[in-house]
Tab-separated table of C-alpha atoms in Angstrom:
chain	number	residue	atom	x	y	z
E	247	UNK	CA	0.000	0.000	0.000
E	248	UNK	CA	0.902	3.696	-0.676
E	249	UNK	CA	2.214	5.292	2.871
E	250	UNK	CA	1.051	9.082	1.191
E	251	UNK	CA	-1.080	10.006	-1.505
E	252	UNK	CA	-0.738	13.886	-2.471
E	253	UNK	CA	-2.982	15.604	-5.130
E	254	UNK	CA	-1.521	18.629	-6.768
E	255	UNK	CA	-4.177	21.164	-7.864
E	256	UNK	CA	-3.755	24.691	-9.377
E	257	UNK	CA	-4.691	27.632	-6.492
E	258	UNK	CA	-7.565	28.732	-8.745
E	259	UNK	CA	-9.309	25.511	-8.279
E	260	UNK	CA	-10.014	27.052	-4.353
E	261	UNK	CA	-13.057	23.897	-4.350
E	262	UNK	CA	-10.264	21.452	-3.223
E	263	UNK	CA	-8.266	23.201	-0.361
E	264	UNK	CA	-9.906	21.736	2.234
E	265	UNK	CA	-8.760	17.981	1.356
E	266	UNK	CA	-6.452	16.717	3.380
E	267	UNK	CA	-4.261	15.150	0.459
E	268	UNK	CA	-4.314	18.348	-1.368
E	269	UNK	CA	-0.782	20.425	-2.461
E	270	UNK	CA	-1.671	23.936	-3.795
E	271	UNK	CA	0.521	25.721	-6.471
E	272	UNK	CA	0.802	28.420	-7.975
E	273	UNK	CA	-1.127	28.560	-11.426
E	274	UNK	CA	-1.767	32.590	-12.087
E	275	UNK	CA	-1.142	31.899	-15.813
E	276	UNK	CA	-4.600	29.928	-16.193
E	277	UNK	CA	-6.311	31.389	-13.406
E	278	UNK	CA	-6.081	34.891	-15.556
E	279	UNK	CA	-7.373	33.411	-18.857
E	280	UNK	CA	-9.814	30.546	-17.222
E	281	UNK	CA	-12.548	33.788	-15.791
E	282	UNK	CA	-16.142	34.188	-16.972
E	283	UNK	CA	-14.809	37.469	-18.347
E	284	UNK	CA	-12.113	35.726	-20.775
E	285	UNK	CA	-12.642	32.324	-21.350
E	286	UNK	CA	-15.889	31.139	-22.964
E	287	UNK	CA	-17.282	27.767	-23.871
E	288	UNK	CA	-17.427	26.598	-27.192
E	289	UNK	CA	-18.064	23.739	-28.946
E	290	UNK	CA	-16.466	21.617	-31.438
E	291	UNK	CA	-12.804	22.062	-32.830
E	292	UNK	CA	-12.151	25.635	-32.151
E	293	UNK	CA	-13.020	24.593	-27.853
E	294	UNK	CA	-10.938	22.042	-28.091
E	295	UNK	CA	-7.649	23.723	-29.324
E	296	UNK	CA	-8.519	26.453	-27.112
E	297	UNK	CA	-8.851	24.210	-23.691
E	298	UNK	CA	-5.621	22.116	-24.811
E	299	UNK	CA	-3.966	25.542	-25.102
E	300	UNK	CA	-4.696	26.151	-21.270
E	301	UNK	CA	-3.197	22.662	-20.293
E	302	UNK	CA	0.202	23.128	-21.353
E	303	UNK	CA	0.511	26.502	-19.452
E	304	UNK	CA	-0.625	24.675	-16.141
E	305	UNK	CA	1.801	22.686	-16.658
E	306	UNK	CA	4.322	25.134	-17.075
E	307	UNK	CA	2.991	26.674	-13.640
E	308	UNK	CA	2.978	23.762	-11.508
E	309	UNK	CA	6.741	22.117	-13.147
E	310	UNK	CA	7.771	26.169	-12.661
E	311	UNK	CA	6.849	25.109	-8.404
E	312	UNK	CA	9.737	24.484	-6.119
E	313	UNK	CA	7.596	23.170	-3.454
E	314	UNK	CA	5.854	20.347	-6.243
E	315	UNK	CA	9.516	19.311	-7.696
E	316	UNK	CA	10.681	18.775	-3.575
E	317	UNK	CA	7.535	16.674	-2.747
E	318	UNK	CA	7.757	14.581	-6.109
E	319	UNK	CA	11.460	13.891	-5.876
E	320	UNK	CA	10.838	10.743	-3.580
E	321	UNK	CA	7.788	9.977	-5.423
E	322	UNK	CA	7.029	6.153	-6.254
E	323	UNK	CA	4.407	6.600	-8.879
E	324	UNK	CA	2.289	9.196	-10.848
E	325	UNK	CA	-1.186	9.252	-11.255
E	326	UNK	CA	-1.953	11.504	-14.677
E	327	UNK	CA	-5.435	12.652	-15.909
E	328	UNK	CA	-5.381	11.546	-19.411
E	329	UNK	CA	-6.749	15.068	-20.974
E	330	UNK	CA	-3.564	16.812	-18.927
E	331	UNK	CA	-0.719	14.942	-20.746
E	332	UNK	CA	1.258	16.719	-17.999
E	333	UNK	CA	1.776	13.791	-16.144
E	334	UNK	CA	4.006	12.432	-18.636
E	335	UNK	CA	6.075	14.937	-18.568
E	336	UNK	CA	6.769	14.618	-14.749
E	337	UNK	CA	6.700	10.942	-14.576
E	338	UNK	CA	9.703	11.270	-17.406
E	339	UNK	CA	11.605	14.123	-15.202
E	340	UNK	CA	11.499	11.797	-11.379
E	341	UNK	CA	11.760	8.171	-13.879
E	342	UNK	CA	8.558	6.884	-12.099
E	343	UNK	CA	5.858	4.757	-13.281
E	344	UNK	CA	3.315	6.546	-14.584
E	345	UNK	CA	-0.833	5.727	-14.637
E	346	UNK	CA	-2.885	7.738	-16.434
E	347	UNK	CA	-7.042	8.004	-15.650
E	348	UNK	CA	-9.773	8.938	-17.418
E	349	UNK	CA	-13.127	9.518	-17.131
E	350	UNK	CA	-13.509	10.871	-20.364
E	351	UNK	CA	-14.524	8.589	-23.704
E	352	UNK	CA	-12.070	7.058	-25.543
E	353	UNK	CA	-12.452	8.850	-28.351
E	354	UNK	CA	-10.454	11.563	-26.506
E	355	UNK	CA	-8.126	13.747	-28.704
E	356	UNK	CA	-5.035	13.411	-26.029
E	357	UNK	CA	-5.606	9.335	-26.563
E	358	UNK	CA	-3.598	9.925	-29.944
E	359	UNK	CA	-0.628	10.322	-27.488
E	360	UNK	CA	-1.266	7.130	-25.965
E	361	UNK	CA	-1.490	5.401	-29.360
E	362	UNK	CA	-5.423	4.076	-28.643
E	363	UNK	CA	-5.889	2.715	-32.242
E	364	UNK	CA	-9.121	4.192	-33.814
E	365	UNK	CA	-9.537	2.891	-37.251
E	366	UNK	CA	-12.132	5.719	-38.567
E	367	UNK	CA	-13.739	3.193	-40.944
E	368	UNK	CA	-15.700	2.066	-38.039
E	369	UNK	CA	-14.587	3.996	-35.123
E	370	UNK	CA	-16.692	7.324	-34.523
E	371	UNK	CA	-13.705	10.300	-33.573
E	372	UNK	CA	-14.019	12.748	-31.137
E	373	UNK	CA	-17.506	15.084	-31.250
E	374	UNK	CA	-18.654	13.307	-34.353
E	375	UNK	CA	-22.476	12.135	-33.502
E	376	UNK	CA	-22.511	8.861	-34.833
E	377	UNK	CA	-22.909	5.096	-34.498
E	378	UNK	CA	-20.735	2.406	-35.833
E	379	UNK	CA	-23.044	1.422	-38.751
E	380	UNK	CA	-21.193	4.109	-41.521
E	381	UNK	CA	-22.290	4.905	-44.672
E	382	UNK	CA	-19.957	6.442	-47.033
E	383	UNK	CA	-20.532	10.060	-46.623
E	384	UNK	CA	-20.177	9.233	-42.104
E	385	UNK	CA	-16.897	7.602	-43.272
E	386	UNK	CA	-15.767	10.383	-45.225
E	387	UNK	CA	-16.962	13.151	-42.318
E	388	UNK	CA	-15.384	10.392	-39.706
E	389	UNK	CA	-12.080	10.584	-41.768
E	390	UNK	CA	-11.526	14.335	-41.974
E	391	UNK	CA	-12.305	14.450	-38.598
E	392	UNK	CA	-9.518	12.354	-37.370
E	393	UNK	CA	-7.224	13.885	-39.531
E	394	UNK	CA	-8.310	17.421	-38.249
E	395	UNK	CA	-7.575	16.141	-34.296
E	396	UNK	CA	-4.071	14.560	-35.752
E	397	UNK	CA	-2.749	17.605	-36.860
E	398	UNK	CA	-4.170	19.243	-33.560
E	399	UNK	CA	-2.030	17.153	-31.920
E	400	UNK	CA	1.203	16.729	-33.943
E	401	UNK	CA	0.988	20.662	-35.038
E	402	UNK	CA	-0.452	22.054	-31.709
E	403	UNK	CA	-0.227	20.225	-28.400
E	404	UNK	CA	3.414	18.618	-29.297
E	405	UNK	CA	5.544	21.551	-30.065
E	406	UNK	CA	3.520	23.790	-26.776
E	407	UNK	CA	4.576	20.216	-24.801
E	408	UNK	CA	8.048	20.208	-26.398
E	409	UNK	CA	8.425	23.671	-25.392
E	410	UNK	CA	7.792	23.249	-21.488
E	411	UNK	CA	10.360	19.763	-21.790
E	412	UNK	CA	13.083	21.570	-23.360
E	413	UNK	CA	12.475	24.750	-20.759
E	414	UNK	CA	12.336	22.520	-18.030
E	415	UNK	CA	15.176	20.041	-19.364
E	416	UNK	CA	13.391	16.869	-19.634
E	417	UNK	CA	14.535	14.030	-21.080
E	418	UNK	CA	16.781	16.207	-24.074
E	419	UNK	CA	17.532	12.670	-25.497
E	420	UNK	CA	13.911	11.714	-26.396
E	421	UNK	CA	11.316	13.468	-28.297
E	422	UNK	CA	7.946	14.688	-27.253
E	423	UNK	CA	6.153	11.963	-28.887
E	424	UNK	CA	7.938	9.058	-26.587
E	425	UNK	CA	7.416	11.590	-23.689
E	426	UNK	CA	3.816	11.507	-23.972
E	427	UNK	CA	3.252	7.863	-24.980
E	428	UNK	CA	4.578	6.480	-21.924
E	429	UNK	CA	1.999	5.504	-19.594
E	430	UNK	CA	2.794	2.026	-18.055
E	431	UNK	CA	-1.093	2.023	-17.464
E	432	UNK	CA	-4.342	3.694	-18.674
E	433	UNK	CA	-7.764	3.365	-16.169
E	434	UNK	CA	-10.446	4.379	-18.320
E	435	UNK	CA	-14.145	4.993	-17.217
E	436	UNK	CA	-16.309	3.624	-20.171
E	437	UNK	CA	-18.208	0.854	-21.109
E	438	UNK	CA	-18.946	-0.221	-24.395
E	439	UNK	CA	-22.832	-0.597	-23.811
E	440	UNK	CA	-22.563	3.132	-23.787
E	441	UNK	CA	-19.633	3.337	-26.343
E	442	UNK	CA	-19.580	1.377	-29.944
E	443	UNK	CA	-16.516	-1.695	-29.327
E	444	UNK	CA	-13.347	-0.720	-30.778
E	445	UNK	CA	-9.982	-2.055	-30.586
E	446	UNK	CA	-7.904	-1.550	-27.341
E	447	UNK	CA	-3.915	-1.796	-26.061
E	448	UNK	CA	-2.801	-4.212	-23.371
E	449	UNK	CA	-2.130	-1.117	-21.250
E	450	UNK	CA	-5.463	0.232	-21.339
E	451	UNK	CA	-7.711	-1.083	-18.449
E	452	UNK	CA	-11.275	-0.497	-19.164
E	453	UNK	CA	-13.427	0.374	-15.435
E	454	UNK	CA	-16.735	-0.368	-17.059
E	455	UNK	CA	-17.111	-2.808	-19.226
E	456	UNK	CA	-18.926	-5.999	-18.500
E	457	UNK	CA	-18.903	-8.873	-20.550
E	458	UNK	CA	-23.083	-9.042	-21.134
E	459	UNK	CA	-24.033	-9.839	-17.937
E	460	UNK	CA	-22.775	-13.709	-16.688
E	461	UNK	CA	-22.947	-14.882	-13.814
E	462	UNK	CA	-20.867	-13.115	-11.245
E	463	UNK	CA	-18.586	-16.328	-10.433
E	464	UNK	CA	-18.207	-16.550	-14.117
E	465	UNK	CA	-16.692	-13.160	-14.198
E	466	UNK	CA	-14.603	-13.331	-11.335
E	467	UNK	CA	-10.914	-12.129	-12.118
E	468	UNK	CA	-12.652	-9.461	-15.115
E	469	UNK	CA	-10.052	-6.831	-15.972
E	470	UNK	CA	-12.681	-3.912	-15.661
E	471	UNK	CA	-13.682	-2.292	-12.344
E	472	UNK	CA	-17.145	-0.577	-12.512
E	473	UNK	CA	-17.168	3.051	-12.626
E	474	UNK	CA	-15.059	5.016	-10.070
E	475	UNK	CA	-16.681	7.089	-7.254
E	476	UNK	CA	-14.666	8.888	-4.823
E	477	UNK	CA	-16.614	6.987	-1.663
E	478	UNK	CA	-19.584	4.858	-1.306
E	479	UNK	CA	-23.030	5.919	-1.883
E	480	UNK	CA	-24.179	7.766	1.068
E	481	UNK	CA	-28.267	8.501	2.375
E	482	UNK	CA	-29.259	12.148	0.584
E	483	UNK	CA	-29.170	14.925	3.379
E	484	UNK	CA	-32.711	15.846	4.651
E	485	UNK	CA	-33.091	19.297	2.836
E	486	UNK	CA	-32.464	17.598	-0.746
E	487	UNK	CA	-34.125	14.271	0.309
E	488	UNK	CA	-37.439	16.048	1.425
E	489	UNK	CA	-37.003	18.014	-1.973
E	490	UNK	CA	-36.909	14.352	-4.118
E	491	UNK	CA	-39.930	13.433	-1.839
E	492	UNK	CA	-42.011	16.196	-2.672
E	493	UNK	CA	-40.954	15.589	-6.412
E	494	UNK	CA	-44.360	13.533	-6.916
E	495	UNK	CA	-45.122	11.285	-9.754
E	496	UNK	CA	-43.000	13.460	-11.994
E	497	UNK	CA	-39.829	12.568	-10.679
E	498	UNK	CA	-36.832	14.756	-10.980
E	499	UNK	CA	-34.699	15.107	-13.485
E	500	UNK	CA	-30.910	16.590	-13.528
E	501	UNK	CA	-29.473	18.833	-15.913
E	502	UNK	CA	-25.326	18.580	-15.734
E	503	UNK	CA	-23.623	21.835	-16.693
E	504	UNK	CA	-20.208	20.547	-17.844
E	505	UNK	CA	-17.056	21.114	-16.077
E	506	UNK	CA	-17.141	24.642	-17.026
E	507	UNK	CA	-20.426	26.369	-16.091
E	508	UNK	CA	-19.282	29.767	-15.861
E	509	UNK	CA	-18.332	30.204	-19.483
E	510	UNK	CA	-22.193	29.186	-20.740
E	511	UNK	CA	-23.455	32.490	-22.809
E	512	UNK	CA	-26.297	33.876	-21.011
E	513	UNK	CA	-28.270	33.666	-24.366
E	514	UNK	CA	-27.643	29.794	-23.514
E	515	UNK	CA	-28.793	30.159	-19.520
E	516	UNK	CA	-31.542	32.154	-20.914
E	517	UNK	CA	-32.516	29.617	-23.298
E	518	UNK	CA	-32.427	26.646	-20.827
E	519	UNK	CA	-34.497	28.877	-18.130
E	520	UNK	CA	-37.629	29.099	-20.802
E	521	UNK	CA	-37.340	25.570	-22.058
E	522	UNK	CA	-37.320	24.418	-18.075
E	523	UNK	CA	-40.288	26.750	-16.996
E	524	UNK	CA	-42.458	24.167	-19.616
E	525	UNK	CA	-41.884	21.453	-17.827
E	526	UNK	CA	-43.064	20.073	-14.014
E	527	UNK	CA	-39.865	18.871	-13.289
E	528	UNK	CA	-37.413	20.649	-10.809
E	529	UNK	CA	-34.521	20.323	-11.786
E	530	UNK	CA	-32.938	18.364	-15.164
E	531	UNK	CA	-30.498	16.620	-16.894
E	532	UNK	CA	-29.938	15.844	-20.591
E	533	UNK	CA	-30.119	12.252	-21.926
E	534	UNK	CA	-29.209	13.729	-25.552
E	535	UNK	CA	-26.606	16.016	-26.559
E	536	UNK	CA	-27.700	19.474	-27.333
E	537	UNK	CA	-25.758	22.413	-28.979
E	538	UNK	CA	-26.664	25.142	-26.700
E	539	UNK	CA	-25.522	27.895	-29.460
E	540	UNK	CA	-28.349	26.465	-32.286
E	541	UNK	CA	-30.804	24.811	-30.074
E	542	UNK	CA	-33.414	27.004	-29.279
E	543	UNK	CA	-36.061	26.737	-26.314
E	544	UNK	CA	-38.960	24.635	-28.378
E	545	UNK	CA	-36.324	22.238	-29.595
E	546	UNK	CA	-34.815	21.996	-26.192
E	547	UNK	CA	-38.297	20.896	-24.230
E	548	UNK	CA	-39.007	18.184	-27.462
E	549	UNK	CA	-35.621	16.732	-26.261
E	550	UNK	CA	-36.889	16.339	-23.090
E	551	UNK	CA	-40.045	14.936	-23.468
E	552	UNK	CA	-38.369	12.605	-26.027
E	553	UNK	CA	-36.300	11.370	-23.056
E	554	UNK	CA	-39.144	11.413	-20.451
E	555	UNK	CA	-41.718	9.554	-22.904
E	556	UNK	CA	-39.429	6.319	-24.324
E	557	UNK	CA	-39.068	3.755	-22.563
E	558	UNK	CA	-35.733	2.660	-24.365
E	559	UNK	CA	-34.034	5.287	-22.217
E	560	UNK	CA	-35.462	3.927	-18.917
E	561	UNK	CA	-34.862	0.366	-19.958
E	562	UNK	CA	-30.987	1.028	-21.152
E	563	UNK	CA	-30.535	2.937	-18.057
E	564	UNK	CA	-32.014	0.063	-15.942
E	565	UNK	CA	-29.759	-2.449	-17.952
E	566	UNK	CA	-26.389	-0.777	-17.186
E	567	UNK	CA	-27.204	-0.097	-13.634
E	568	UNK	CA	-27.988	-3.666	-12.875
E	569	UNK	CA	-24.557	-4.750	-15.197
E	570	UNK	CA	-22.757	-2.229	-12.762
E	571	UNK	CA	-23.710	-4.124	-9.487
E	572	UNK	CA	-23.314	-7.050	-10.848
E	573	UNK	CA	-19.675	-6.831	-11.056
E	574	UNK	CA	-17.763	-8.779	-8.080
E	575	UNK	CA	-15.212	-6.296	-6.955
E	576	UNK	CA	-15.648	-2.666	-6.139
E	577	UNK	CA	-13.964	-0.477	-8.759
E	578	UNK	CA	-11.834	1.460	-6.180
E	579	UNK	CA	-10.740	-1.410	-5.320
E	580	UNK	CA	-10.052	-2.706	-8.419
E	581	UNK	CA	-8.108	0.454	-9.619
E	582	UNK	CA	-5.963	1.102	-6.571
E	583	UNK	CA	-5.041	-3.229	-6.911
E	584	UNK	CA	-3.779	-2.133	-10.338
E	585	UNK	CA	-1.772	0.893	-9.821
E	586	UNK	CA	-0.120	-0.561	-6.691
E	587	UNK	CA	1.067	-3.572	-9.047
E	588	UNK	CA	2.095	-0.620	-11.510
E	589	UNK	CA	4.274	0.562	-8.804
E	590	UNK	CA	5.825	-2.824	-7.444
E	591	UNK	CA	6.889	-3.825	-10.820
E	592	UNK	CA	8.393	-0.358	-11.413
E	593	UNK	CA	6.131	0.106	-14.635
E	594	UNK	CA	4.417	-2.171	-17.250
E	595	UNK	CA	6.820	-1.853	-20.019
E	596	UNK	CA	5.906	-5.403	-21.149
E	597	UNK	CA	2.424	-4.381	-22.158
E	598	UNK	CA	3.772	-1.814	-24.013
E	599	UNK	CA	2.873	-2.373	-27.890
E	600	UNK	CA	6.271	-1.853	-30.139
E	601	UNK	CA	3.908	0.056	-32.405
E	602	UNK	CA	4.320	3.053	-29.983
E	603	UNK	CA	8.014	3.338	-30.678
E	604	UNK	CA	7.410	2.455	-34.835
E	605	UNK	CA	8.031	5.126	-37.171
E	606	UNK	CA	4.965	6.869	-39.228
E	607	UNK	CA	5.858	5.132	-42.284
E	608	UNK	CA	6.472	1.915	-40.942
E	609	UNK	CA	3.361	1.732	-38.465
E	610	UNK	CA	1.194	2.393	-41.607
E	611	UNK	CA	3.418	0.074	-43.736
E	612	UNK	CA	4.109	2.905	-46.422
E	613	UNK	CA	7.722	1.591	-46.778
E	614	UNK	CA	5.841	-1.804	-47.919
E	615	UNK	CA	3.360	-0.223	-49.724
E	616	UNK	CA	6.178	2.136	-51.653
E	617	UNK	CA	8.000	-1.230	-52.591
E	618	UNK	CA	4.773	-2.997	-53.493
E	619	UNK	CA	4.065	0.339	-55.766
E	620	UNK	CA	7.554	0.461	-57.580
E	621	UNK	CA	7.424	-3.599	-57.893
E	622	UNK	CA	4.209	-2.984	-59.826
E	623	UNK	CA	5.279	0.224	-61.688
E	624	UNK	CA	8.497	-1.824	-62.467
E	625	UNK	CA	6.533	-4.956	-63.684
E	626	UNK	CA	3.977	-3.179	-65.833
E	627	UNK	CA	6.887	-1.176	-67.895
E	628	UNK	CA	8.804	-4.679	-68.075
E	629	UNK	CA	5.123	-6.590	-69.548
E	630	UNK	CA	4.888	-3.266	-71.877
E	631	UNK	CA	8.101	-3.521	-73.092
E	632	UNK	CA	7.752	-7.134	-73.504
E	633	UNK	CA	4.430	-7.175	-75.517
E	634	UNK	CA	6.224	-4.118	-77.399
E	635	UNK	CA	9.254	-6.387	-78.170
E	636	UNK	CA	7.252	-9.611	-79.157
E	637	UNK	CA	4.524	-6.916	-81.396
E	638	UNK	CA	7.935	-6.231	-83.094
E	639	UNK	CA	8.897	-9.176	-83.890
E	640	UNK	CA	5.717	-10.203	-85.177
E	641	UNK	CA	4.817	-7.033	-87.342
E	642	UNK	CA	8.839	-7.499	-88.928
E	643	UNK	CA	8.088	-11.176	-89.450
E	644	UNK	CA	4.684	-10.231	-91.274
E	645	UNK	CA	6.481	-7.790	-93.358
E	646	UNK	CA	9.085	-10.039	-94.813
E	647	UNK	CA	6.428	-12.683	-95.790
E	648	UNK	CA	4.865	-9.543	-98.023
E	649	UNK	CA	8.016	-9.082	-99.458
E	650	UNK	CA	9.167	-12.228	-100.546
C-alpha cells in the first residue's frame, strides 16, 4: 500500500483546499485566462484547441513550483489525468511509473498520445455524432475528422509540450512523442454498452465494461472495475431528500452543466431557463446532446419529453445499472489493486505495444506499400516492353512474308 497520496491542484481551483491530500501551487497563468470574463465555452474544434492551449501553461505553472519538484522527488508513482498529458512529462523528469485516468470517452483527442488505435472506418472520432453502422458520406466526415484532431495534436499540443520539456530540461535525449506515450497504465471509465466496441492496447484497463451480464462467479478475475466514485453511496441529506420526496409522480430530473459552467453564454442560460419553466420537473439533466448555441427553447423541451416519454431510455438505463452491481469487486478497489502492481513492478513496459516506438511510415506500412508500388510500376513497364518487343517481332516477321 501507498504510505502518502498527495494531489496537486492549481490555487484557482479554491473547491479542493480543504482535502487533506491536497498540495496547492501556484497557477496565475490559467487562473487569468480561465474567468467568466475571458474564457468562454465553445463547442467543437475551435473549444478544443482552445482548452488544450490552457493545459500546457498549467503545466508550465505547476513544473515552474519548487515546493511540487521537492515533494515529487521521492515519489514512487504518478497518477496523470489523461486530458492533462502533464503527467508524462513529470513521470519522465522523477523516472517513475506513470498511470494515467480517465473519465472521459475514448475517443479523446489526447488518446492519440497514448497510441489508442481508432480505425475511422468504423470507429466514430471525437464530437462526431454517430454510431458504428457508416455509410460512405459518415466515413468520409469520420475521416476528416480524425485527420483534423491529428494535426491538432502533432501541429499544436506537441511543439507547446516540447516547449515546457526543453524549458524545463526533460529528457533532451527523447522526443515529445515518446514523452507523452509512456503511460505504463491507462484506467479508463467507459463501457462499451454506452460506447460502440473498438480495438484496445494491453495497457489500457477499461473500469466499465462488462462482458453481457454472466454470472458473477463466471466473471470473477474481469479486468474492468465498474465506474469510479470517490466513496460509497451515502443517504441524501434531509433538505435535498425532502425536496426528491415532494418531487411527486413526476420525478426529478438533472441537468449537468459541464465542467465549465461559468463560461455558458447567457443567451444559452436564458434559453435553458424558458425551455425548463415548460416542464413540471425541478430540476434536469440531458439524456441527448444538445448544442446550446443552435438549439433554441422549443427544440430543447421536445428533447426532453423525447427522453421522459421512451421507454428505451429507462430500460438502457435500468440495464447498465444492474450490469454495474453485478460486477464482483468494487472499482476502487479494483483500480488502486492495479496501480499498486504498476508501482511494485516499477512500470508495465511489457504491455507496451512496439507500435508506440514504430516510425509513421512503418506503423502504416508505407515503406511496404512504396515497394509494393515500384514492384508494380516496375513490372507493368517490363510486360509493356515485352508485348512491345514480341509486337515487333511479329509485325517485322509479317512484313518479310509480303516481301518475298
Amino acid at each position: 500500500m501507498f504510505a502518502q497520496v498527495k494531489i496537486f491542484v492549481g490555487a484557482s481551483q479554491s473547491y479542493a483546499a480543504n482535502d487533506p491530500n491536497v498540495r496547492m501551487f501556484n497557477d496565475n497563468k490559467v487562473a487569468k485566462i480561465f474567468s467568466a470574463s475571458s474564457f468562454r465555452r465553445r463547442a467543437g474544434v475551435e473549444g478544443l484547441r482552445e482548452l488544450l492551449q490552457l493545459l500546457p501553461l498549467y503545466c508550465d505553472d505547476m513544473l515552474s513550483n519548487a515546493e511540487f519538484m521537492e515533494e515529487t522527488r521521492h515519489a514512487d508513482l504518478v497518477v496523470g489525468e489523461l486530458y492533462y498529458l502533464c503527467g508524462s512529462l513529470v513521470a519522465d523528469k522523477l523516472s517513475l511509473p506513470l498511470v494515467m485516468i480517465s473519465a472521459a470517452s475514448l475517443a479523446s483527442p489526447t488518446s492519440i498520445a497514448l497510441g489508442l488505435p481508432s480505425p475511422p472506418s468504423y470507429v466514430p472520432q471525437w464530437d462526431v455524432a454517430l454510431s458504428d453502422e457508416f455509410n460512405f458520406v459518415d466515413r468520409v466526415q469520420n475521416v476528416l475528422k480524425r485527420m483534423i484532431l491529428y494535426m491538432i495534436y502533432i501541429y499544436d499540443l506537441c511543439p507547446m509540450y516540447a516547449e515546457i520539456k526543453a524549458k524545463h530540461n526533460i529528457t533532451p535525449n527523447k522526443t515529445i512523442q515518446d514523452t507523452l506515450s509512456r503511460a505504463d497504465l491507462i484506467i479508463g471509465q467507459m463501457d462499451f454498452m454506452l460506447e460502440p466496441p473498438r480495438p484496445l492496447l494491453p495497457t489500457w484497463m477499461l473500469c466499465l465494461r462488462p462482458e453481457r451480464l454472466p454470472p458473477p462467479e463466471q466473471i470473477a478475475g474481469h479486468s474492468s472495475c465498474g465506474s469510479i466514485p470517490s466513496q460509497s453511496a451515502k443517504p441524501l441529506p434531509n433538505e435535498l431528500d425532502q425536496f426528491m420526496q415532494k418531487a411527486g409522480n413526476e420525478g426529478v430530473i438533472l441537468v449537468a452543466f459541464g465542467s465549465n459552467p461559468r463560461g455558458i453564454e447567457e443567451a444559452s442560460l436564458q434559453m435553458m431557463a424558458a425551455a425548463f419553466s415548460k416542464l413540471p420537473q425541478k430540476d434536469l439533466r440531458f439524456a441527448e446532446s444538445v448544442n446550446l448555441e443552435t438549439t433554441s427553447a422549443e427544440e430543447f423541451v421536445s428533447l426532453i419529453h423525447k427522453v421522459l416519454t421512451q421507454s428505451s431510455y429507462r430500460e438502457s438505463a435500468a440495464r447498465i445499472s444492474n450490469t454495474i452491481k453485478r460486477l464482483p469487486r468494487t472499482p476502487v478497489k479494483e483500480a488502486a489493486d492495479w496501480v499498486e502492481y504498476t508501482q511494485a513492478q516499477g512500470g508495465l513496459q511489457y504491455l507496451r505495444p512496439r507500435g508506440l516506438d514504430l516510425p509513421f511510415y512503418q506503423l502504416y506500412l508505407l515503406d511496404i506499400l512504396f515497394v509494393a508500388f515500384v514492384i508494380l510500376v516496375v513490372g507493368l513497364f517490363d510486360i509493356r516492353f515485352l508485348l512491345k518487343a514480341i509486337l515487333k517481332c511479329l509485325l517485322g516477321s509479317s512484313n518479310k512474308e509480303k516481301v518475298n
